[in-house]
Amino acid sequence: MNIKDLEYYQKLVATHSYTKTAEFFNLSQPSISAAVKRLSKEFRTLRKRREGALSLRPRGRFSTTAAVLNLFEMTKNEVAEANYPQLRGGVSPIVGKVYLAKILTELDQENLNHNIEITEAGSNDLSAKLENGAIDIALLNSLSPINNNHYQSKLLRTNSVKLIVSQQHHHSS
């Protein structure tokens, strides 16, 4: 069975017109007729035309046709998604809590979140995973610049760390 035949049939049921269905798909009317004939043979149904009107047997809404077409479309998307390259990322706990939700939301909005696998680990562990190829990219925090011959790093943000002490705290020198 050809899935396109179901698409043609669904449109034919909606329009009740071989001509309109053929025009919609930019096909000839005999192509639509042939598709319906194939489906009739596949499902062992009879079709009948009376006074120029389309009569489909067995009678019914054929809601499963739409469901089958939707499932087919979902399957095509899943197969395409499975072929996307996987991005293995790492994030340190602090960066993950502060930034990861926002980053993933932005990726989701841009439909760029396919096949992303996130590992949470400390910065030293993530550095080792980058070096040995266990992950492709990492978001981590470091108090000093990261210089490594095995990967490139880019400073995304600087934060100053401050020590704040209460005035009531007695410091003895």
PDB file of N, CA and C in Angstrom, residues 1 4-5 33 37 43-44 51-52 55 60 64 84 89 115 126 138 150 158 163-164 168-169 173:
ATOM      1  N   MET A   1       0.844  -1.180   0.000  1.00  0.00           N
ATOM      2  CA  MET A   1       0.000   0.000   0.000  1.00  0.00           C
ATOM      3  C   MET A   1       0.891   1.244   0.000  1.00  0.00           C
ATOM      4  N   LYS A   4       0.802   7.610   0.126  1.00  0.00           N
ATOM      5  CA  LYS A   4       0.259   8.761  -0.614  1.00  0.00           C
ATOM      6  C   LYS A   4      -1.193   8.490  -1.026  1.00  0.00           C
ATOM      7  N   ASP A   5      -1.510   7.231  -1.318  1.00  0.00           N
ATOM      8  CA  ASP A   5      -2.888   6.892  -1.681  1.00  0.00           C
ATOM      9  C   ASP A   5      -3.840   7.255  -0.550  1.00  0.00           C
ATOM     10  N   SER A  33      -8.063   8.595  -9.307  1.00  0.00           N
ATOM     11  CA  SER A  33      -8.919   7.420  -9.509  1.00  0.00           C
ATOM     12  C   SER A  33      -8.124   6.132  -9.334  1.00  0.00           C
ATOM     13  N   LYS A  37      -8.688   3.244  -6.585  1.00  0.00           N
ATOM     14  CA  LYS A  37      -8.863   1.862  -7.042  1.00  0.00           C
ATOM     15  C   LYS A  37      -7.891   0.931  -6.309  1.00  0.00           C
ATOM     16  N   PHE A  43      -8.336  -2.828   0.474  1.00  0.00           N
ATOM     17  CA  PHE A  43      -9.279  -2.972   1.585  1.00  0.00           C
ATOM     18  C   PHE A  43     -10.552  -3.700   1.194  1.00  0.00           C
ATOM     19  N   ARG A  44     -10.627  -4.170  -0.033  1.00  0.00           N
ATOM     20  CA  ARG A  44     -11.783  -4.921  -0.538  1.00  0.00           C
ATOM     21  C   ARG A  44     -13.088  -4.164  -0.332  1.00  0.00           C
ATOM     22  N   GLU A  51     -24.718  10.168 -10.301  1.00  0.00           N
ATOM     23  CA  GLU A  51     -25.074  11.544 -10.671  1.00  0.00           C
ATOM     24  C   GLU A  51     -23.958  12.527 -10.327  1.00  0.00           C
ATOM     25  N   GLY A  52     -22.717  12.121 -10.616  1.00  0.00           N
ATOM     26  CA  GLY A  52     -21.593  13.025 -10.409  1.00  0.00           C
ATOM     27  C   GLY A  52     -21.164  13.175  -8.963  1.00  0.00           C
ATOM     28  N   SER A  55     -19.695   8.526  -3.807  1.00  0.00           N
ATOM     29  CA  SER A  55     -20.250   7.715  -2.737  1.00  0.00           C
ATOM     30  C   SER A  55     -19.195   6.689  -2.361  1.00  0.00           C
ATOM     31  N   GLY A  60     -18.650   5.912   6.406  1.00  0.00           N
ATOM     32  CA  GLY A  60     -17.973   6.211   7.661  1.00  0.00           C
ATOM     33  C   GLY A  60     -17.074   7.411   7.493  1.00  0.00           C
ATOM     34  N   THR A  64      -9.555   6.906  11.166  1.00  0.00           N
ATOM     35  CA  THR A  64      -8.281   6.199  11.309  1.00  0.00           C
ATOM     36  C   THR A  64      -7.324   6.560  10.180  1.00  0.00           C
ATOM     37  N   TYR A  84      20.091  12.905  13.252  1.00  0.00           N
ATOM     38  CA  TYR A  84      20.826  14.092  13.665  1.00  0.00           C
ATOM     39  C   TYR A  84      22.040  13.642  14.463  1.00  0.00           C
ATOM     40  N   GLY A  89      27.073  16.742  25.900  1.00  0.00           N
ATOM     41  CA  GLY A  89      27.493  17.924  26.634  1.00  0.00           C
ATOM     42  C   GLY A  89      27.681  17.642  28.106  1.00  0.00           C
ATOM     43  N   ASN A 115      18.709  15.163  20.150  1.00  0.00           N
ATOM     44  CA  ASN A 115      19.829  14.290  20.499  1.00  0.00           C
ATOM     45  C   ASN A 115      20.901  14.965  21.343  1.00  0.00           C
ATOM     46  N   LEU A 126      34.732  17.208  34.025  1.00  0.00           N
ATOM     47  CA  LEU A 126      34.319  17.610  32.678  1.00  0.00           C
ATOM     48  C   LEU A 126      35.526  17.871  31.793  1.00  0.00           C
ATOM     49  N   ALA A 138      31.331  21.512  26.965  1.00  0.00           N
ATOM     50  CA  ALA A 138      31.040  21.619  28.398  1.00  0.00           C
ATOM     51  C   ALA A 138      30.847  23.075  28.778  1.00  0.00           C
ATOM     52  N   HIS A 150      44.134  20.217  24.394  1.00  0.00           N
ATOM     53  CA  HIS A 150      43.228  19.209  23.849  1.00  0.00           C
ATOM     54  C   HIS A 150      41.886  19.787  23.396  1.00  0.00           C
ATOM     55  N   THR A 158      32.102  36.571  33.158  1.00  0.00           N
ATOM     56  CA  THR A 158      32.944  36.693  34.349  1.00  0.00           C
ATOM     57  C   THR A 158      32.077  37.150  35.505  1.00  0.00           C
ATOM     58  N   LEU A 163      33.774  38.271  49.307  1.00  0.00           N
ATOM     59  CA  LEU A 163      33.621  37.782  50.672  1.00  0.00           C
ATOM     60  C   LEU A 163      32.924  38.884  51.452  1.00  0.00           C
ATOM     61  N   ILE A 164      31.815  38.551  52.019  1.00  0.00           N
ATOM     62  CA  ILE A 164      31.037  39.528  52.769  1.00  0.00           C
ATOM     63  C   ILE A 164      31.021  39.087  54.227  1.00  0.00           C
ATOM     64  N   GLN A 168      29.323  42.644  62.880  1.00  0.00           N
ATOM     65  CA  GLN A 168      29.395  42.094  64.220  1.00  0.00           C
ATOM     66  C   GLN A 168      30.485  41.021  64.356  1.00  0.00           C
ATOM     67  N   HIS A 169      31.036  40.581  63.256  1.00  0.00           N
ATOM     68  CA  HIS A 169      32.079  39.560  63.307  1.00  0.00           C
ATOM     69  C   HIS A 169      33.372  40.157  63.826  1.00  0.00           C
ATOM     70  N   SER A 173      43.583  39.631  64.676  1.00  0.00           N
ATOM     71  CA  SER A 173      44.773  39.568  63.844  1.00  0.00           C
ATOM     72  C   SER A 173      45.936  39.058  64.630  1.00  0.00           C
TER      73      SER A 173
END
